Coordinates of N, CA and C in Angstrom, one line a residue:
X1076 N -39.5 7.3 13.7 CA -38.1 6.9 13.8 C -37.4 7.8 14.9
X1077 N -36.8 7.2 15.8 CA -36.0 7.9 16.8 C -34.6 8.3 16.3
X1078 N -34.3 9.5 16.5 CA -32.9 9.9 16.1 C -32.1 10.3 17.3
X1079 N -30.9 9.9 17.3 CA -30.0 10.2 18.4 C -29.2 11.5 18.0
X1080 N -29.3 12.4 19.0 CA -28.6 13.7 18.8 C -27.1 13.5 18.9
X1081 N -26.3 14.0 17.9 CA -24.9 13.9 17.9 C -24.3 15.3 18.1
X1082 N -23.5 15.5 19.1 CA -22.9 16.8 19.3 C -22.0 17.2 18.1
X1083 N -21.8 18.5 17.9 CA -21.0 18.9 16.8 C -19.6 18.3 16.9
X1084 N -19.2 17.7 15.8 CA -17.8 17.1 15.8 C -16.9 18.1 15.2
X1085 N -15.6 18.0 15.5 CA -14.6 18.9 14.9 C -14.5 18.7 13.4
X1086 N -14.4 19.8 12.7 CA -14.2 19.7 11.3 C -12.7 19.7 11.0
X1087 N -12.2 18.6 10.4 CA -10.8 18.5 10.1 C -10.4 18.6 8.7
X1088 N -11.4 18.7 7.8 CA -11.2 18.8 6.4 C -12.4 19.3 5.7
X1089 N -12.2 20.2 4.8 CA -13.3 20.8 4.0 C -12.7 21.2 2.6
X1090 N -12.8 20.3 1.7 CA -12.2 20.6 0.4 C -13.0 19.9 -0.7
X1091 N -12.8 20.4 -1.9 CA -13.4 19.7 -3.1 C -12.3 18.8 -3.6
X1092 N -12.7 17.6 -4.1 CA -11.7 16.7 -4.6 C -11.2 17.2 -6.0
X1093 N -9.9 17.4 -6.1 CA -9.3 17.9 -7.3 C -9.5 16.9 -8.4
X1094 N -9.8 17.3 -9.7 CA -10.0 16.4 -10.8 C -8.9 15.4 -11.0
X1095 N -7.6 15.8 -10.7 CA -6.5 14.9 -10.9 C -6.5 13.8 -9.8
X1096 N -7.3 13.9 -8.8 CA -7.4 12.8 -7.8 C -8.4 11.7 -8.1
X1097 N -9.1 11.9 -9.3 CA -10.2 11.0 -9.6 C -9.7 10.0 -10.8
X1098 N -10.4 8.9 -10.8 CA -10.1 7.9 -11.9 C -11.0 8.2 -13.1
X1099 N -11.0 7.3 -14.1 CA -11.7 7.5 -15.3 C -13.2 7.4 -15.1
X1100 N -13.7 6.9 -13.9 CA -15.1 6.9 -13.6 C -15.6 8.1 -12.8
X1101 N -14.6 9.0 -12.5 CA -14.9 10.2 -11.6 C -14.9 9.9 -10.1
X1102 N -14.4 8.7 -9.7 CA -14.3 8.3 -8.3 C -12.9 8.7 -7.8
X1103 N -12.9 9.1 -6.5 CA -11.6 9.4 -5.9 C -10.7 8.2 -5.9
X1104 N -9.5 8.3 -6.3 CA -8.5 7.3 -6.4 C -8.1 6.9 -4.9
X1105 N -7.9 5.6 -4.7 CA -7.7 5.1 -3.3 C -6.5 5.7 -2.7
X1106 N -5.4 6.0 -3.4 CA -4.2 6.6 -2.9 C -4.5 8.0 -2.3
X1107 N -5.4 8.7 -2.9 CA -5.7 10.1 -2.4 C -6.6 10.1 -1.2
X1108 N -7.3 8.9 -0.9 CA -7.9 8.9 0.4 C -6.9 9.0 1.6
X1109 N -5.8 8.3 1.4 CA -4.7 8.4 2.4 C -4.2 9.8 2.5
X1110 N -4.0 10.5 1.4 CA -3.5 11.9 1.4 C -4.5 12.8 2.2
X1111 N -5.8 12.6 1.9 CA -6.9 13.4 2.6 C -6.9 13.0 4.1
X1112 N -6.8 11.8 4.4 CA -6.8 11.3 5.8 C -5.6 11.9 6.6
X1113 N -4.4 11.9 5.9 CA -3.2 12.4 6.6 C -3.4 13.9 6.9
X1114 N -3.9 14.6 6.0 CA -4.1 16.1 6.2 C -5.1 16.3 7.3
X1115 N -6.2 15.5 7.4 CA -7.2 15.6 8.4 C -6.6 15.3 9.8
X1116 N -5.8 14.2 9.8 CA -5.1 13.8 11.0 C -4.2 14.9 11.5
X1117 N -3.4 15.5 10.6 CA -2.6 16.6 11.1 C -3.4 17.8 11.7
X1118 N -4.5 18.1 11.1 CA -5.3 19.2 11.6 C -5.9 18.8 13.0
X1119 N -6.3 17.6 13.1 CA -6.9 17.1 14.4 C -5.8 17.2 15.5
X1120 N -4.6 16.7 15.2 CA -3.5 16.7 16.2 C -3.2 18.2 16.6
X1121 N -3.3 19.1 15.6 CA -3.1 20.5 16.0 C -4.2 21.0 16.9
X1122 N -5.5 20.6 16.6 CA -6.6 21.0 17.5 C -6.5 20.5 18.9
X1123 N -5.9 19.4 19.1 CA -5.7 18.9 20.5 C -4.4 19.1 21.1
X1124 N -3.6 19.9 20.4 CA -2.3 20.3 21.0 C -1.2 19.3 20.8
X1125 N -1.4 18.4 19.9 CA -0.3 17.3 19.7 C 0.2 17.4 18.3
X1126 N 0.2 18.5 17.7 CA 0.6 18.7 16.3 C 2.1 18.8 16.2
X1127 N 2.6 19.5 15.2 CA 4.0 19.6 14.8 C 4.9 20.0 16.0
X1128 N 4.6 21.1 16.7 CA 5.5 21.5 17.8 C 5.6 20.3 18.9
X1129 N 4.5 19.6 19.1 CA 4.6 18.5 20.1 C 5.4 17.4 19.6
X1130 N 5.3 17.1 18.3 CA 6.1 16.0 17.7 C 7.6 16.3 17.8
X1131 N 7.9 17.6 17.7 CA 9.4 17.9 17.8 C 9.8 17.6 19.3
X1132 N 9.0 17.9 20.3 CA 9.4 17.6 21.6 C 9.5 16.1 21.9
X1133 N 8.6 15.3 21.2 CA 8.6 13.9 21.4 C 9.2 13.2 20.2
X1134 N 10.3 13.6 19.7 CA 10.9 13.1 18.5 C 11.2 11.6 18.5
X1135 N 11.3 11.1 19.7 CA 11.6 9.6 19.8 C 10.4 8.8 20.1
X1136 N 9.2 9.4 20.0 CA 8.0 8.7 20.3 C 7.7 7.6 19.2
X1137 N 6.9 6.6 19.5 CA 6.6 5.6 18.6 C 5.8 6.1 17.4
X1138 N 5.1 7.3 17.5 CA 4.3 7.8 16.5 C 5.2 8.3 15.3
X1139 N 6.4 8.8 15.7 CA 7.3 9.4 14.7 C 8.5 8.5 14.4
X1140 N 8.7 7.5 15.1 CA 9.9 6.7 14.9 C 9.7 5.6 13.8
X1141 N 10.6 5.6 12.8 CA 10.4 4.6 11.8 C 10.6 3.2 12.3
X1142 N 9.9 2.3 11.9 CA 10.0 0.9 12.4 C 10.3 0.0 11.2
X1143 N 11.4 -0.8 11.3 CA 11.7 -1.7 10.2 C 12.1 -3.0 10.8
X1144 N 12.0 -4.0 10.0 CA 12.4 -5.4 10.3 C 13.3 -5.9 9.2
X1145 N 14.4 -6.4 9.6 CA 15.4 -6.9 8.6 C 15.5 -8.4 8.8
X1146 N 15.3 -9.1 7.8 CA 15.5 -10.6 7.8 C 16.5 -11.0 6.8
X1147 N 17.7 -11.4 7.2 CA 18.8 -11.8 6.3 C 18.3 -13.0 5.4
X1148 N 18.6 -13.0 4.1 CA 18.2 -14.0 3.2 C 18.6 -15.4 3.7
X1149 N 19.8 -15.5 4.4 CA 20.3 -16.8 4.8 C 19.3 -17.4 5.9
X1150 N 18.6 -16.5 6.6 CA 17.7 -17.0 7.6 C 16.2 -17.2 7.1
X1151 N 15.9 -16.7 6.0 CA 14.6 -16.8 5.4 C 14.4 -18.2 4.8
X1152 N 13.3 -18.8 5.1 CA 13.0 -20.1 4.6 C 11.8 -20.1 3.7
X1153 N 11.5 -21.2 3.1 CA 10.3 -21.4 2.3 C 9.1 -21.6 3.1
X1154 N 8.0 -21.1 2.6 CA 6.7 -21.4 3.2 C 6.4 -20.3 4.2

């Protein structure tokens, strides 16, 4: 079997799953996957220089700007 060499990837998370993050079967709850991914993303952005200090400089960027859509009830239709 041929194996492809993969260069070392950056480590953005290294933790044990806390017991309170698991369900009755001992599996990680879906909501906490998002918590773990958000933490890893923050660490990765710090690694590439686009972390919190950068987000302050680009406060109006699409990455940090809340997006909302408002549809008045009078304009909403069935279907």
